[in-house]
Tab-separated table of N, CA and C in Angstrom:
chain	number	residue	atom	x	y	z
A	1	MET	N	-2.664	8.097	-26.091
A	1	MET	CA	-3.314	7.940	-25.136
A	1	MET	C	-2.764	8.953	-24.152
A	2	THR	N	-4.136	9.757	-23.846
A	2	THR	CA	-3.468	10.603	-22.772
A	2	THR	C	-4.499	11.048	-21.625
A	3	THR	N	-3.905	10.591	-20.512
A	3	THR	CA	-4.538	10.712	-19.260
A	3	THR	C	-4.570	12.104	-18.597
A	4	ALA	N	-5.575	12.808	-18.103
A	4	ALA	CA	-5.569	13.846	-17.304
A	4	ALA	C	-5.043	13.773	-15.894
A	5	SER	N	-4.183	14.191	-15.383
A	5	SER	CA	-3.630	14.071	-14.037
A	5	SER	C	-4.593	14.937	-12.687
A	6	PRO	N	-5.243	13.580	-11.765
A	6	PRO	CA	-6.077	14.674	-11.137
A	6	PRO	C	-5.544	15.790	-10.153
A	7	VAL	N	-6.397	16.671	-10.252
A	7	VAL	CA	-6.183	17.782	-9.194
A	7	VAL	C	-6.284	17.553	-7.675
A	8	LEU	N	-5.446	18.124	-7.444
A	8	LEU	CA	-5.237	17.762	-6.005
A	8	LEU	C	-5.236	19.159	-5.312
A	9	LEU	N	-6.157	19.239	-4.237
A	9	LEU	CA	-6.215	20.513	-3.559
A	9	LEU	C	-5.828	20.483	-2.063
A	10	THR	N	-5.307	21.247	-1.707
A	10	THR	CA	-5.104	21.865	-0.115
A	10	THR	C	-6.309	21.548	0.917
A	11	VAL	N	-5.730	21.628	2.013
A	11	VAL	CA	-6.977	21.573	3.359
A	11	VAL	C	-7.800	23.032	3.066
A	12	PRO	N	-6.867	24.266	2.957
A	12	PRO	CA	-7.464	25.259	3.005
A	12	PRO	C	-8.358	25.689	1.635
A	13	GLU	N	-8.260	24.813	0.786
A	13	GLU	CA	-9.147	24.955	-0.612
A	13	GLU	C	-10.378	24.294	-0.560
A	14	VAL	N	-10.205	23.069	0.055
A	14	VAL	CA	-11.329	22.299	0.273
A	14	VAL	C	-12.160	23.063	1.401
A	15	MET	N	-11.509	23.417	2.313
A	15	MET	CA	-12.360	24.455	3.221
A	15	MET	C	-13.017	25.509	2.430
A	16	VAL	N	-12.631	26.244	1.643
A	16	VAL	CA	-13.247	27.488	0.421
A	16	VAL	C	-14.432	26.643	0.152
A	17	ARG	N	-14.111	25.452	-0.840
A	17	ARG	CA	-14.967	24.845	-1.633
A	17	ARG	C	-16.304	24.510	-0.867
A	18	LEU	N	-16.118	23.802	0.452
A	18	LEU	CA	-17.369	23.327	0.950
A	18	LEU	C	-17.933	24.393	2.390
A	19	LYS	N	-17.066	25.335	2.304
A	19	LYS	CA	-17.486	26.346	3.387
A	19	LYS	C	-17.660	26.024	4.631
A	20	VAL	N	-16.900	25.124	5.296
A	20	VAL	CA	-16.334	24.507	6.313
A	20	VAL	C	-15.098	25.102	6.944
A	21	GLY	N	-14.750	24.696	8.161
A	21	GLY	CA	-13.593	25.037	8.827
A	21	GLY	C	-12.566	23.645	8.902
A	22	ARG	N	-11.367	23.899	9.231
A	22	ARG	CA	-10.052	23.197	9.061
A	22	ARG	C	-10.594	21.924	9.746
A	23	THR	N	-11.091	21.890	11.090
A	23	THR	CA	-11.340	20.771	11.825
A	23	THR	C	-12.465	19.930	11.223
A	24	LYS	N	-13.437	20.337	10.454
A	24	LYS	CA	-14.505	20.005	9.714
A	24	LYS	C	-13.798	18.946	8.837
A	25	VAL	N	-13.003	19.682	7.815
A	25	VAL	CA	-12.084	18.796	6.493
A	25	VAL	C	-11.737	17.874	7.192
A	26	TYR	N	-10.920	17.900	8.502
A	26	TYR	CA	-9.803	16.769	8.909
A	26	TYR	C	-10.917	15.617	9.585
A	27	ASP	N	-11.790	16.116	9.739
A	27	ASP	CA	-13.048	15.200	10.652
A	27	ASP	C	-13.520	14.260	9.250
A	28	LEU	N	-13.753	14.904	8.331
A	28	LEU	CA	-14.206	14.357	6.981
A	28	LEU	C	-13.430	13.048	6.557
A	29	ILE	N	-11.977	13.421	6.624
A	29	ILE	CA	-10.832	12.755	6.038
A	29	ILE	C	-10.783	11.644	7.363
A	30	ARG	N	-10.359	11.779	8.543
A	30	ARG	CA	-10.627	10.807	9.465
A	30	ARG	C	-11.643	9.908	9.640
A	31	THR	N	-12.923	10.183	9.347
A	31	THR	CA	-13.909	9.391	9.227
A	31	THR	C	-14.128	8.676	8.042
A	32	ARG	N	-13.092	9.006	7.399
A	32	ARG	CA	-13.250	8.455	5.533
A	32	ARG	C	-14.208	8.876	4.880
A	33	ARG	N	-15.057	9.678	4.895
A	33	ARG	CA	-15.918	10.248	4.222
A	33	ARG	C	-15.583	11.210	2.952
A	34	LEU	N	-14.290	11.594	3.136
A	34	LEU	CA	-13.691	12.206	2.288
A	34	LEU	C	-12.237	11.828	2.052
A	35	VAL	N	-11.693	11.373	0.602
A	35	VAL	CA	-10.302	10.414	0.425
A	35	VAL	C	-9.460	11.780	0.245
A	36	SER	N	-8.107	11.199	0.962
A	36	SER	CA	-7.316	12.106	0.915
A	36	SER	C	-5.729	11.110	0.915
A	37	ILE	N	-4.562	11.621	0.472
A	37	ILE	CA	-3.542	11.210	0.235
A	37	ILE	C	-2.336	12.128	0.850
A	38	LYS	N	-1.299	11.452	1.597
A	38	LYS	CA	-0.058	12.277	1.880
A	38	LYS	C	0.849	12.695	0.766
A	39	VAL	N	1.077	13.828	0.663
A	39	VAL	CA	2.560	13.942	-0.063
A	39	VAL	C	3.875	14.546	0.477
A	40	ASP	N	4.780	14.131	0.753
A	40	ASP	CA	5.598	14.517	1.523
A	40	ASP	C	5.284	15.042	3.123
A	41	GLY	N	3.978	13.974	3.662
A	41	GLY	CA	3.639	14.856	4.782
A	41	GLY	C	2.583	15.828	4.714
A	42	CYS	N	2.401	16.111	3.653
A	42	CYS	CA	1.005	17.382	3.401
A	42	CYS	C	0.092	16.716	2.863
A	43	ARG	N	-1.273	16.909	3.564
A	43	ARG	CA	-2.374	16.411	3.060
A	43	ARG	C	-3.089	17.043	1.950
A	44	ARG	N	-3.298	16.039	0.988
A	44	ARG	CA	-4.046	16.355	-0.188
A	44	ARG	C	-5.479	15.583	-0.666
A	45	ILE	N	-6.205	16.277	-1.221
A	45	ILE	CA	-7.662	15.961	-1.550
A	45	ILE	C	-7.724	16.002	-2.810
A	46	PRO	N	-8.090	14.732	-3.725
A	46	PRO	CA	-8.526	14.686	-4.947
A	46	PRO	C	-9.617	15.502	-5.240
A	47	ASP	N	-9.684	16.525	-6.104
A	47	ASP	CA	-10.816	17.326	-6.595
A	47	ASP	C	-12.031	16.528	-6.808
A	48	ASP	N	-11.902	15.627	-7.464
A	48	ASP	CA	-12.850	14.140	-7.484
A	48	ASP	C	-13.698	13.931	-6.438
A	49	ALA	N	-12.779	13.951	-5.231
A	49	ALA	CA	-13.317	13.190	-4.059
A	49	ALA	C	-13.897	14.290	-3.396
A	50	VAL	N	-13.593	15.783	-3.463
A	50	VAL	CA	-14.635	16.444	-3.179
A	50	VAL	C	-15.749	16.452	-3.931
A	51	ARG	N	-15.785	16.572	-5.462
A	51	ARG	CA	-17.259	16.389	-6.181
A	51	ARG	C	-17.770	15.338	-5.588
A	52	ASP	N	-17.659	14.085	-5.316
A	52	ASP	CA	-17.823	12.788	-5.023
A	52	ASP	C	-18.566	13.245	-3.590
A	53	PHE	N	-18.027	13.640	-2.872
A	53	PHE	CA	-18.512	14.024	-1.588
A	53	PHE	C	-20.076	14.867	-1.304
A	54	ILE	N	-19.820	16.121	-2.460
A	54	ILE	CA	-20.971	16.866	-2.526
A	54	ILE	C	-22.167	16.103	-3.225
A	55	VAL	N	-21.902	15.185	-4.200
A	55	VAL	CA	-22.911	14.626	-4.979
A	55	VAL	C	-23.657	13.537	-4.161
A	56	GLY	N	-22.837	13.018	-3.136
A	56	GLY	CA	-23.106	11.884	-2.325
A	56	GLY	C	-24.104	12.772	-1.198
A	57	ARG	N	-23.390	13.680	-0.672
A	57	ARG	CA	-24.635	14.612	0.293
A	57	ARG	C	-26.014	14.987	-0.224
A	58	ILE	N	-25.683	15.622	-1.510
A	58	ILE	CA	-27.069	15.703	-2.309
A	58	ILE	C	-27.809	14.483	-2.580
A	59	GLY	N	-27.585	13.400	-2.700
A	59	GLY	CA	-28.106	12.280	-2.753
A	59	GLY	C	-28.876	11.672	-1.713
A	60	GLU	N	-28.041	12.169	-0.552
A	60	GLU	CA	-28.730	11.573	0.917
A	60	GLU	C	-30.052	12.837	0.993
A	61	ALA	N	-29.543	13.822	0.605
A	61	ALA	CA	-30.856	14.880	0.926
A	61	ALA	C	-32.133	14.732	0.535
A	62	ALA	N	-31.914	13.946	-0.803
A	62	ALA	CA	-32.994	14.138	-2.008
A	62	ALA	C	-34.174	12.809	-1.332
């Protein structure tokens, strides 16, 4: 059985994907609208968390 490791993104990578600034990404993390983890003091956001955030926003807009 093989399970794929989740892809972890940096804050700048999330900024590009969401087309928002650094402050907005940290605000989304602080308000728990975007899941993140710390790896040796560096903030990382799972690719799935970004996808879930986008899908959730699309659902709210519909």
